[in-house]
XYZ file of C-alpha atoms in Angstrom:
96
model
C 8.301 18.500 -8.392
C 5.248 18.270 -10.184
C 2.007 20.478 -9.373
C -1.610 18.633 -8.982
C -4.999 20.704 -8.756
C -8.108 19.427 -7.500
C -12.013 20.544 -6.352
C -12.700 18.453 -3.523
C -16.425 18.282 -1.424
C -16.687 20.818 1.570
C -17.157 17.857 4.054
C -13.663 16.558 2.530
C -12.154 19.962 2.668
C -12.965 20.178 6.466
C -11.695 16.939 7.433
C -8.344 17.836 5.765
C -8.290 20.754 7.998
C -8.402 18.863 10.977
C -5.736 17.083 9.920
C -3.815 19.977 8.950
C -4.455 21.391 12.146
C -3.949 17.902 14.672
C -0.845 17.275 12.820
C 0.619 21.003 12.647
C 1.464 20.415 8.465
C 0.932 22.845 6.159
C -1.261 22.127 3.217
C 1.049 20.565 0.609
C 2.510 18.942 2.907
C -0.583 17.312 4.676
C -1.867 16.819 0.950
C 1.439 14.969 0.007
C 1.447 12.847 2.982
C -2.211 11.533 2.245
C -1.661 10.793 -1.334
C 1.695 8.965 -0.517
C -0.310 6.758 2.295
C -3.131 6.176 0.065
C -0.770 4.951 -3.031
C 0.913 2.981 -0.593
C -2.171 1.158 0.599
C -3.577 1.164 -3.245
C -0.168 -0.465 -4.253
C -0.134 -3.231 -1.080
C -3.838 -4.122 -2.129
C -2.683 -4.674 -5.742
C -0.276 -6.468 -5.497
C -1.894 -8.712 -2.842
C -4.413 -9.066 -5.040
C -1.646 -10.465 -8.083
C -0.613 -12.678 -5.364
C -3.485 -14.084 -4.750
C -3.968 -14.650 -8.532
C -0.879 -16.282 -8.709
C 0.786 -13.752 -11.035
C 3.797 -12.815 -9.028
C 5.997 -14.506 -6.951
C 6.028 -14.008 -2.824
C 9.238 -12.443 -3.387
C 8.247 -10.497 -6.253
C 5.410 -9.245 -4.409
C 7.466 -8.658 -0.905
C 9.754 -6.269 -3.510
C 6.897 -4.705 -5.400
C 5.521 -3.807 -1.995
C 8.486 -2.676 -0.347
C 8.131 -4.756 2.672
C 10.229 -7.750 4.167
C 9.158 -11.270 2.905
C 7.874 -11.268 7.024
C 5.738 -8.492 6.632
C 4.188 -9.795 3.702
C 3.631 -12.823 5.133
C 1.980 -10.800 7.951
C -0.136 -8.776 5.137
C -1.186 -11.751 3.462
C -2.016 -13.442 6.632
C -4.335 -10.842 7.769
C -6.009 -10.782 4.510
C -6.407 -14.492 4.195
C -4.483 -14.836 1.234
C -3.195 -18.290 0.048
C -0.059 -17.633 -1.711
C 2.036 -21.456 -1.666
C 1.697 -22.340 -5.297
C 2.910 -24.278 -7.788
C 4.198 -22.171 -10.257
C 6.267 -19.760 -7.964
C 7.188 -22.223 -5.298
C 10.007 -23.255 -6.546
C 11.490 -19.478 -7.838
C 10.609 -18.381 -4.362
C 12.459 -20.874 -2.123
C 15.723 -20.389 -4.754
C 15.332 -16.959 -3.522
C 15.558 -17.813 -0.433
């Protein structure tokens, strides 16, 4: 397991010890847990994003994700994302 470092503002430092605290985690832990959530939400947005674009497939995206194609749906639902093309259509109902 690798080893990250980082200076962080006092206000931020705080609020991570509330967290600590309210969730009774020690501080790798805690720190692990928020870096795993955030990648996760970085990763959903990015790939929503490709979707959106048209560079991946639903499918492609439900995988890159890690979600259910229902889920997705869901995601790109809330998000107002218009992902019925062309170009994948056909790939993803094969998948299907």
């Amino acid at each position: 397991m690798g080893s990250i470092s980082a200076r962080v503002p006092d206000d931020l430092e705080e609020e991570l010890k509330t967290f600590i605290d309210e969730e009774r985690l020690d501080t790798s832990t805690a720190i692990r847990k928020l870096l795993s959530e955030g990648l996760d939400e970085w990763r959903t947005e990015q790939t929503l994003e490709r979707l959106q674009r048209g560079e991946v497939s639903f499918n492609k995206a439900a995988e890159l994700v890690g979600v259910d194609t229902w889920e997705l749906a869901r995601l790109a639902h809330e998000r107002d994302i218009t992902w019925v093309g062309g170009d994948h259509l056909e790939s993803d109902l094969d998948d299907i």
